[in-house]
GROMACS .gro file of C-alpha atoms in nm:
model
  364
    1UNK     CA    1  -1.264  -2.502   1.758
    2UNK     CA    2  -0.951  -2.543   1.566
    3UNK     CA    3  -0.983  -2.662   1.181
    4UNK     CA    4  -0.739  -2.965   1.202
    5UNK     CA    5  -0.927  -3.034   1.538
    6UNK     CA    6  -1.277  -3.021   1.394
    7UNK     CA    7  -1.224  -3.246   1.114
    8UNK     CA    8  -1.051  -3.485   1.355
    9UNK     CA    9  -1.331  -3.490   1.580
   10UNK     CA   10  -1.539  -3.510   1.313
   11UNK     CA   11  -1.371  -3.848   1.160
   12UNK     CA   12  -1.312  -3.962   1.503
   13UNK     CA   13  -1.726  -3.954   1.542
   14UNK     CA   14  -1.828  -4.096   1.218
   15UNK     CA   15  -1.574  -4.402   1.221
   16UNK     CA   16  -1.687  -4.496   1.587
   17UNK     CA   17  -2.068  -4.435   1.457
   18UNK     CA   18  -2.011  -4.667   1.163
   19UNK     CA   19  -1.809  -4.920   1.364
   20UNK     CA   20  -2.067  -4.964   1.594
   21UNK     CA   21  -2.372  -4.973   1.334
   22UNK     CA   22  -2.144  -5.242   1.132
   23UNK     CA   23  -2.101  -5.417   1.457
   24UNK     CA   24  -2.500  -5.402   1.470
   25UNK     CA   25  -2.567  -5.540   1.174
   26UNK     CA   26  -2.301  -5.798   1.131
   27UNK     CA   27  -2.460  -5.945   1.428
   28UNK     CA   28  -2.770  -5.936   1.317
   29UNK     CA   29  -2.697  -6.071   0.987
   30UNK     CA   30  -2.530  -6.388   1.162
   31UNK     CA   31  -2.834  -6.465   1.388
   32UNK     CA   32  -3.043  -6.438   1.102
   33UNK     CA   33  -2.864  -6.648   0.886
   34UNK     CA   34  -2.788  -6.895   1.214
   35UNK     CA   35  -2.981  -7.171   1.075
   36UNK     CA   36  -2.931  -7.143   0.747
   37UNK     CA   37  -2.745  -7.442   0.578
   38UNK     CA   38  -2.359  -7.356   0.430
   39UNK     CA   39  -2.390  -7.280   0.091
   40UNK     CA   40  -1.967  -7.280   0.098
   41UNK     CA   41  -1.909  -7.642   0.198
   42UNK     CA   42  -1.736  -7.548   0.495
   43UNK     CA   43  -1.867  -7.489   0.847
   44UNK     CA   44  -2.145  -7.279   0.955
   45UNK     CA   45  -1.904  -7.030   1.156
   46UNK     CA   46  -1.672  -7.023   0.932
   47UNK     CA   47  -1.913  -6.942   0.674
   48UNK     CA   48  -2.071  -6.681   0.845
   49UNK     CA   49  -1.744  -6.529   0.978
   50UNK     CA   50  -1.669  -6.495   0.576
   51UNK     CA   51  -1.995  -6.321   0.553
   52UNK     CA   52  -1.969  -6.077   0.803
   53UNK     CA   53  -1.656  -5.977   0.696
   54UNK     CA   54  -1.718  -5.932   0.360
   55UNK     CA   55  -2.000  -5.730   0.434
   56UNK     CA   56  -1.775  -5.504   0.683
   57UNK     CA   57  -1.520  -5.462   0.440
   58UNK     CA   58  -1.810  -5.373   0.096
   59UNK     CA   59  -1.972  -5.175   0.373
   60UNK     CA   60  -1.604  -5.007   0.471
   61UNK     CA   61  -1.571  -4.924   0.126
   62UNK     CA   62  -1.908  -4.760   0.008
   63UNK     CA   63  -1.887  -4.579   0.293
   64UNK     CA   64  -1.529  -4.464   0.205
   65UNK     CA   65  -1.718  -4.395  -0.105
   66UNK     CA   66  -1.924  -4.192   0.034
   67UNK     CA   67  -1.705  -3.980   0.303
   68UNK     CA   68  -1.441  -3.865   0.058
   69UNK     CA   69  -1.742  -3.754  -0.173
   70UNK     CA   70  -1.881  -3.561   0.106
   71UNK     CA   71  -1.587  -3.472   0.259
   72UNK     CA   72  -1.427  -3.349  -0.092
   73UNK     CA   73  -1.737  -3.101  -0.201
   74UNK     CA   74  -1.583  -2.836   0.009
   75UNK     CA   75  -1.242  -2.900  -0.086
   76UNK     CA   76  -1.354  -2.867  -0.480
   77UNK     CA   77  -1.549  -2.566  -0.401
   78UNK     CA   78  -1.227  -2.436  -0.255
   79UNK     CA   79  -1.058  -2.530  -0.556
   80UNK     CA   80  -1.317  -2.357  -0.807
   81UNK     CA   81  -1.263  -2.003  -0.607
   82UNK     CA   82  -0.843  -2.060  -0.620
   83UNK     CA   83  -0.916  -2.123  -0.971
   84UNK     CA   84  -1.109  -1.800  -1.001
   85UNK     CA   85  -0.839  -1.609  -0.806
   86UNK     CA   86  -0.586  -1.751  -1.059
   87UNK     CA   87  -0.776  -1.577  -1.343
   88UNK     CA   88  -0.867  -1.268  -1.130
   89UNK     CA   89  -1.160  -1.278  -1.104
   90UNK     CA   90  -1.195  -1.155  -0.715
   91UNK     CA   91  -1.506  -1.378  -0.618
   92UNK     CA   92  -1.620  -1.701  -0.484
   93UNK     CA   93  -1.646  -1.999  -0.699
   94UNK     CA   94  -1.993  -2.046  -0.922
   95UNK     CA   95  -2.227  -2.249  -0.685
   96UNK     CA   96  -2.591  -2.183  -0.593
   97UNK     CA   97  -2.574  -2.032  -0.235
   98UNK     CA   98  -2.829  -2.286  -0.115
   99UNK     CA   99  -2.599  -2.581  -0.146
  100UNK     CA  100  -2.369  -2.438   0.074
  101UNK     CA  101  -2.583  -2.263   0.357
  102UNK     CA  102  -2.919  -2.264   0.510
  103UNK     CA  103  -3.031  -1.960   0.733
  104UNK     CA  104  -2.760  -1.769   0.643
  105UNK     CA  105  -2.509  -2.062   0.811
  106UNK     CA  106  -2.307  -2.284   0.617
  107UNK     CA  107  -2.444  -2.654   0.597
  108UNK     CA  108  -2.254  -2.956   0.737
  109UNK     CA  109  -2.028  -3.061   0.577
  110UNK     CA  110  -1.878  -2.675   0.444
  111UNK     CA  111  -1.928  -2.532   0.824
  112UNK     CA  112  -1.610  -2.806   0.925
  113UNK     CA  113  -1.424  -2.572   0.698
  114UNK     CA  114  -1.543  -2.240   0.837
  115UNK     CA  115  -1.180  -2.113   0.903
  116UNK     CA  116  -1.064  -2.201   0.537
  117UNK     CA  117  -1.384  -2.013   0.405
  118UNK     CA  118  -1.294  -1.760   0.645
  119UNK     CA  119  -0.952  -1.716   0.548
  120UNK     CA  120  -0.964  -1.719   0.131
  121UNK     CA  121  -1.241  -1.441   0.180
  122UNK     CA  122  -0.929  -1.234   0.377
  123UNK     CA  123  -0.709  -1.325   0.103
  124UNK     CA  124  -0.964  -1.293  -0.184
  125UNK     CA  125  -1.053  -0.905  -0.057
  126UNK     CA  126  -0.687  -0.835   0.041
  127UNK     CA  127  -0.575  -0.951  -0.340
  128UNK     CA  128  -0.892  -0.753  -0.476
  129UNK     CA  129  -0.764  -0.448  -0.320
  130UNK     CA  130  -0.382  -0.494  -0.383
  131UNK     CA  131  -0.515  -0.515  -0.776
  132UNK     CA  132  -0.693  -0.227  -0.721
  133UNK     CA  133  -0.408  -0.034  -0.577
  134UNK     CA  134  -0.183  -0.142  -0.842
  135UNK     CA  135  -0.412  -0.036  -1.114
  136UNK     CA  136  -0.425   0.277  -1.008
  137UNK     CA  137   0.001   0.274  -0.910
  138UNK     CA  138   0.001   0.216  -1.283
  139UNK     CA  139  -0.226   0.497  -1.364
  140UNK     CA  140  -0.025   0.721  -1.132
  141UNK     CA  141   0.343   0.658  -1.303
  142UNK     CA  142   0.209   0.683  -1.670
  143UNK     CA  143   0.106   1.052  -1.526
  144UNK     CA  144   0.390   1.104  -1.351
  145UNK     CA  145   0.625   0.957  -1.635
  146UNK     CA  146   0.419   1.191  -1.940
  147UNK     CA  147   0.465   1.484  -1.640
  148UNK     CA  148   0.815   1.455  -1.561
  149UNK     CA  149   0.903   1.439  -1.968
  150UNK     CA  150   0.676   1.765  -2.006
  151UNK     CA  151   0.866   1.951  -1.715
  152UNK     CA  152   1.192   1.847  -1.829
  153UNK     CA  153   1.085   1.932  -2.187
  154UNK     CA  154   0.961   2.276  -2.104
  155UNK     CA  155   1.280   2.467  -1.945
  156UNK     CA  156   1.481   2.291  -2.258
  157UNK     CA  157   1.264   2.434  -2.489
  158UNK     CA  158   1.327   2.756  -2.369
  159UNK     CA  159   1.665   2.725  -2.331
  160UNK     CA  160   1.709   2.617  -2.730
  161UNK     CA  161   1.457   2.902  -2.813
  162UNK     CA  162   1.652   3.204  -2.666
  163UNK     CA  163   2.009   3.022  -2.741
  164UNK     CA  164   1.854   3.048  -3.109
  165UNK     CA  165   1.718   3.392  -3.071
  166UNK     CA  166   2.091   3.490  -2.927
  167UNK     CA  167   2.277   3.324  -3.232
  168UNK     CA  168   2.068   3.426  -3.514
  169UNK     CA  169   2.178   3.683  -3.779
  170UNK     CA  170   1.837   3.836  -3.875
  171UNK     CA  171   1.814   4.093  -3.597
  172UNK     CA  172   2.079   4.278  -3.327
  173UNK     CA  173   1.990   4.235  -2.986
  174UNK     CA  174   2.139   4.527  -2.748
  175UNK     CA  175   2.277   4.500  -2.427
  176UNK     CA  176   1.994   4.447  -2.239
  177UNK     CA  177   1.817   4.241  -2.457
  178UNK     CA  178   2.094   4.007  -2.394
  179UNK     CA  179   2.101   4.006  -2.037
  180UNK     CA  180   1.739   3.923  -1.995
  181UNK     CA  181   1.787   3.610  -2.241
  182UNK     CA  182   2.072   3.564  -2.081
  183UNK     CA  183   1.923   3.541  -1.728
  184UNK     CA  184   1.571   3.345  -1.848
  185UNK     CA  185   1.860   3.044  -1.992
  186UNK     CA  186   2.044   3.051  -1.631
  187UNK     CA  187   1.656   3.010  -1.470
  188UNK     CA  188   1.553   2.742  -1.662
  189UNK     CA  189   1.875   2.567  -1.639
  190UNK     CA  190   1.870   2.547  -1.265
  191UNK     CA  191   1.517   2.456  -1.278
  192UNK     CA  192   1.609   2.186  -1.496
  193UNK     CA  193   1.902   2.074  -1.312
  194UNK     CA  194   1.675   2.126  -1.007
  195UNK     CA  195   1.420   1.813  -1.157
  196UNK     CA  196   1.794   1.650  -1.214
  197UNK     CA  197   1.876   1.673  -0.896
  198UNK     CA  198   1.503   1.533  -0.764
  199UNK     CA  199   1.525   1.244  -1.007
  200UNK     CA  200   1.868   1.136  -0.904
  201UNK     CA  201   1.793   1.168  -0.519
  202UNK     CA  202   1.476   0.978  -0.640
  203UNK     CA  203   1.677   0.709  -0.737
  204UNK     CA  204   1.922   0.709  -0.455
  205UNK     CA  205   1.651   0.643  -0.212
  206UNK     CA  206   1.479   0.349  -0.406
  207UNK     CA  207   1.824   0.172  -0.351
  208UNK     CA  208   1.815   0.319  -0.002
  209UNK     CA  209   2.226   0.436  -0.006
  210UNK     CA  210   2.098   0.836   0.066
  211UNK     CA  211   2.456   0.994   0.153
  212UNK     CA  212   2.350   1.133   0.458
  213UNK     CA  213   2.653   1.329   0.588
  214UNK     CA  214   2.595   1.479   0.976
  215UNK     CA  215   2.774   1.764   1.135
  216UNK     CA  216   2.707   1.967   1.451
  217UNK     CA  217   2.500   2.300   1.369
  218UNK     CA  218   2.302   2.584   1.502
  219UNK     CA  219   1.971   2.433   1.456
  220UNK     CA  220   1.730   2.768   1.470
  221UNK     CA  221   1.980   2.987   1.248
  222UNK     CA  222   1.975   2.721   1.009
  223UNK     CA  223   1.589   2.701   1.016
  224UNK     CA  224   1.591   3.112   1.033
  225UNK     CA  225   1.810   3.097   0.641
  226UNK     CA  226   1.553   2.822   0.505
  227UNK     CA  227   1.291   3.014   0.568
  228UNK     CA  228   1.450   3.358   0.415
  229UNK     CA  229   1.531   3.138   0.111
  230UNK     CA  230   1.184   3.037   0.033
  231UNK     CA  231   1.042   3.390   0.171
  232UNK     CA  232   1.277   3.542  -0.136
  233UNK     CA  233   1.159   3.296  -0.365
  234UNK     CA  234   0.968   3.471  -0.634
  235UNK     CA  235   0.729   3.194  -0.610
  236UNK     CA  236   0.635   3.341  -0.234
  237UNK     CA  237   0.513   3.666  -0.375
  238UNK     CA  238   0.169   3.763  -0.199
  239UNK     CA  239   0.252   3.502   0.063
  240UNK     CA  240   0.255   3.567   0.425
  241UNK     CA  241   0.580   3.356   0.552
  242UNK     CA  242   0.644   3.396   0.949
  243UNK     CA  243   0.923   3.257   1.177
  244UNK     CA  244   0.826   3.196   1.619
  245UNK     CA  245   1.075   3.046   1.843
  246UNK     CA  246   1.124   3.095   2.211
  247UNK     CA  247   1.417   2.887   2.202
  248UNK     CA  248   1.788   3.069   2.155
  249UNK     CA  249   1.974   2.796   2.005
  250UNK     CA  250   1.978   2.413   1.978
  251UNK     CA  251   2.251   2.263   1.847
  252UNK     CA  252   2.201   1.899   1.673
  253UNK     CA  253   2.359   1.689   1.453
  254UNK     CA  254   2.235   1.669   1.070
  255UNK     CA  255   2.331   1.708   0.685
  256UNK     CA  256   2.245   2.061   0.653
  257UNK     CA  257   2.230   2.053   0.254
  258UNK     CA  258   1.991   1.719   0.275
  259UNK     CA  259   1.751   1.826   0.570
  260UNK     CA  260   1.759   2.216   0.441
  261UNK     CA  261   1.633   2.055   0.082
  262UNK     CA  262   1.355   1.840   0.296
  263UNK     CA  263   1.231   2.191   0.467
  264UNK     CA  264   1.269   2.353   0.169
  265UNK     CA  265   1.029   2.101  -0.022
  266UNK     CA  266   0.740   2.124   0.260
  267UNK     CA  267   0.800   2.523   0.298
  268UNK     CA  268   0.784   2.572  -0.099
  269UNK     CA  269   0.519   2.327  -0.131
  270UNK     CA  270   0.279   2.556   0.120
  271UNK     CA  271   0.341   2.815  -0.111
  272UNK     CA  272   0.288   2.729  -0.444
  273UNK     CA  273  -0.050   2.487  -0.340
  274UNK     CA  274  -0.187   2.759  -0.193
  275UNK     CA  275  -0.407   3.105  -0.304
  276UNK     CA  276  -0.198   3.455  -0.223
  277UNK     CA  277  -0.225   3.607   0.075
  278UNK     CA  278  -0.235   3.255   0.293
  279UNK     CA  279  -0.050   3.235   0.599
  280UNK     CA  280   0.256   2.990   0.644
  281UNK     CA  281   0.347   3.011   0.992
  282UNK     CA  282   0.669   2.775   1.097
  283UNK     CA  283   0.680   2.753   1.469
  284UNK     CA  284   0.985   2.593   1.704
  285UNK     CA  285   1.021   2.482   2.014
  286UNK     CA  286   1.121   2.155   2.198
  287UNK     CA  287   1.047   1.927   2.519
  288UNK     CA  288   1.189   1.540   2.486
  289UNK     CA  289   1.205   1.632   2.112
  290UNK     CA  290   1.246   1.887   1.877
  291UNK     CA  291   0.938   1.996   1.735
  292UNK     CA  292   0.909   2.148   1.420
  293UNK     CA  293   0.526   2.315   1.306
  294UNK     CA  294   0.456   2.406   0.979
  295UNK     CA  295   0.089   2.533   0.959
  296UNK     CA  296  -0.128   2.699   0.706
  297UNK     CA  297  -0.435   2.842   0.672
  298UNK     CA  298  -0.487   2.778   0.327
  299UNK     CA  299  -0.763   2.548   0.101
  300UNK     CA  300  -0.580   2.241   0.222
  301UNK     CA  301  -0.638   1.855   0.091
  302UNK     CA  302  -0.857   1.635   0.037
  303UNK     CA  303  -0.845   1.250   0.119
  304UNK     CA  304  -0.740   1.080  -0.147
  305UNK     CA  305  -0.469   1.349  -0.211
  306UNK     CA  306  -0.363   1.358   0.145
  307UNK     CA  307  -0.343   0.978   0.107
  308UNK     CA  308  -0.129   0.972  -0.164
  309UNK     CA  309   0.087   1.277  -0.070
  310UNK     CA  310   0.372   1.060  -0.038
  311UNK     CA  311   0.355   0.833  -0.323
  312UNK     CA  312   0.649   0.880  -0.558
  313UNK     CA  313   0.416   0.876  -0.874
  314UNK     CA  314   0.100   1.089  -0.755
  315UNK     CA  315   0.161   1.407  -0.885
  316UNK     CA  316  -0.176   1.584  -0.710
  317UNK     CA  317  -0.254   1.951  -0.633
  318UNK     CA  318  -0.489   2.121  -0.433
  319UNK     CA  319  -0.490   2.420  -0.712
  320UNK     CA  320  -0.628   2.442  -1.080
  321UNK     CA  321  -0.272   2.513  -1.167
  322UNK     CA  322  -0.015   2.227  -1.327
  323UNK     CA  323   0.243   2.180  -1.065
  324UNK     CA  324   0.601   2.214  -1.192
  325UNK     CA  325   0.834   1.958  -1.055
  326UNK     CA  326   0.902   1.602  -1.065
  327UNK     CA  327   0.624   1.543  -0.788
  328UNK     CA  328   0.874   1.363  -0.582
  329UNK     CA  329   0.919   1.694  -0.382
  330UNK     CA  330   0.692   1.530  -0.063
  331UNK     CA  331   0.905   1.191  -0.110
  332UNK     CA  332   1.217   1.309  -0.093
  333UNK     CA  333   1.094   1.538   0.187
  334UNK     CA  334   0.967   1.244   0.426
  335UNK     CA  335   1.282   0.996   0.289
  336UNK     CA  336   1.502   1.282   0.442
  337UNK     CA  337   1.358   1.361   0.744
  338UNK     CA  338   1.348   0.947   0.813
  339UNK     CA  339   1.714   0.936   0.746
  340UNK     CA  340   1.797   1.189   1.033
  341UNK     CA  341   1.557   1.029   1.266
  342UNK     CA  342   1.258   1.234   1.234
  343UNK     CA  343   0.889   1.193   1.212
  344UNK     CA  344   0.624   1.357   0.967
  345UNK     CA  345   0.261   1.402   1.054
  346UNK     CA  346   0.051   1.552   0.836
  347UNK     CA  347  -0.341   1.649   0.935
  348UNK     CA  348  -0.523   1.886   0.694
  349UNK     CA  349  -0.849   1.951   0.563
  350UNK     CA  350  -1.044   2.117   0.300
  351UNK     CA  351  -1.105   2.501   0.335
  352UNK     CA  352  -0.886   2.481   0.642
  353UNK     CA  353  -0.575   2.479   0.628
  354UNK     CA  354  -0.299   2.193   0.665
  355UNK     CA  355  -0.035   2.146   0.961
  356UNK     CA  356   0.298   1.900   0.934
  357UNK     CA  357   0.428   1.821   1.234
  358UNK     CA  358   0.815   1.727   1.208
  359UNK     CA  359   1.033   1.591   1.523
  360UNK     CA  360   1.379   1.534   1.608
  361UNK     CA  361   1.534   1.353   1.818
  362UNK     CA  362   1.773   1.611   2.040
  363UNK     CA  363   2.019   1.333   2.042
  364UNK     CA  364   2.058   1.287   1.668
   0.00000   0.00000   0.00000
């Protein structure tokens, strides 16, 4: 039965109770007091009328008394848990279970509030676990906030080190010499402008205005130079990278920079989270959609990384190794691959490997 019902039927049932057991007894009271003489100077019914109704009314009000008292326990044990949720403390209010239940089952008059009880232990668990969540949200961007400065720090450090090597009079580099330095300051500026890049798309998506700009392409050569790109990444060294399609060409509709970055993210992401010599196989083909399989056979995930895989401030790692990057490479993955319609699915497990499953819509 419905709350609101409950505690109407409930009042309903005690006021006709009481009005009959008034009734009762203000009869009673006037046949005893039948032939008694007036006290009041006035006549005998009269008098006793005045009796009976005072004794209605006193009775009334004690009982009044009485109801809000009992009705009211519940609502000021209701109060003490708010009160507790107020100052976080995630529990019910400070009362001796037996006063509220017997047998495991809430006494009367706490049962007529079963769905309130029922309801502010729902909201007392879901705020428990919100605070929970948020706690460790917190933990999560202080990592990913002292990680990001390191990354960005480390590339610049190397840049000022070999511009100061270059510049200094103490000792002549040669040709070659130069070249290298040279070539180390152009890698660690793109890397740096590469975390730039992550951190500004990063932002882009939090206001949700990604400049998503389709065209009409070749869908399986444009998969076919992805793959070649990460394959000649020197990153993919010791890697075993492989390409199946049975399809010739699909054409679709999509930002080839945006969605080539997105594939680019979950390709490079195979590699470096993996041990050599794992295989990354990408496989193509389509029915109602375009399906897009990227599979390896590597140490894959465990829960709580796979949970937080796309959380912009979790920067896990199924390796020993520090991961370089912003950790947003997985966000900005999915945030891409929403934007042009797709799906991402992602099943992996420990010593086995991890598959993502993309699709496409072949109308996009």
């Amino acid at each position: 039965m419905k709350f609101y019902l409950r505690i109407g039927f409930y009042i309903l049932t005690r006021l006709f109770i009481i009005g009959i057991v008034l009734s009762v007894l203000g009869l009673t009271l006037g046949v005893f007091t039948y032939n008694v003489p007036p006290i009041l100077g006035i006549g005998k019914v009269e008098e006793n009328v005045i009796f009976i109704t005072l004794f209605i009314l006193i009775s009334l009000f004690l009982y009044a008394i009485f109801f809000i008292w009992y009705m009211g326990k519940p609502l000021i044990y209701v109060m003490g848990w708010i009160k507790n949720l107020a100052n976080k403390e995630y529990q019910m209010a400070s009362i001796k279970a037996t006063e509220i239940k017997r047998n495991e089952k809430l006494k009367r008059p706490y049962i007529l509030y079963q769905e309130v009880f029922d309801h502010m232990q729902r909201l007392t668990d879901a705020i428990k676990e919100n605070e929970i969540e948020r706690e460790k949200l917190n933990e999560f961007k202080r990592e990913w906030g002292a990680g990001v400065s390191h990354d960005l720090k480390t590339p610049l450090t190397y840049i000022k080190s070999y511009s100061a090597m270059l510049l200094t009079d103490d000792y002549e580099w040669n040709d070659e010499e130069k070249e290298r330095f040279i070539t180390d300051i152009q890698k660690k500026a793109s890397h740096l402008e590469e975390l730039i890049n992550d951190l500004n798309l990063s932002f882009q998506m939090d206001s949700e205005k990604i400049p998503i700009n389709k065209t009409k392409h070749h869908f399986v050569e444009f998969l076919r130079r992805v793959v070649a790109e990460v394959a000649n990444d020197p990153r993919s060294i010791g890697q075993n990278l492989s390409f199946s399609t049975s399809e010739d060409d699909i054409e679709l509709s999509f930002d080839p920079k945006l969605l080539g970055r997105a594939l680019y993210n979950l390709l490079i992401n195979a590699v470096v989270h993996n041990p050599p010599n794992t295989t990354i196989t990408i496989s193509l083909f389509k029915d109602d959609q375009l399906r897009l399989i990227i599979k390896d056979d590597g140490i894959g995930m465990d829960e709580t990384t796979q949970k937080n895989l796309f959380n912009k401030y979790y920067r896990g790692g199924t390796t020993e190794q520090r991961s370089e990057g912003t950790g947003l490479g997985m966000l900005i993955a999915r945030q891409l691959i929403k934007a042009h319609k797709g799906q991402i699915d992602v099943v992996s497990k420990l010593s086995e490997g991890t598959c993502i499953h993309l699709t496409f819509p072949l109308n996009n």
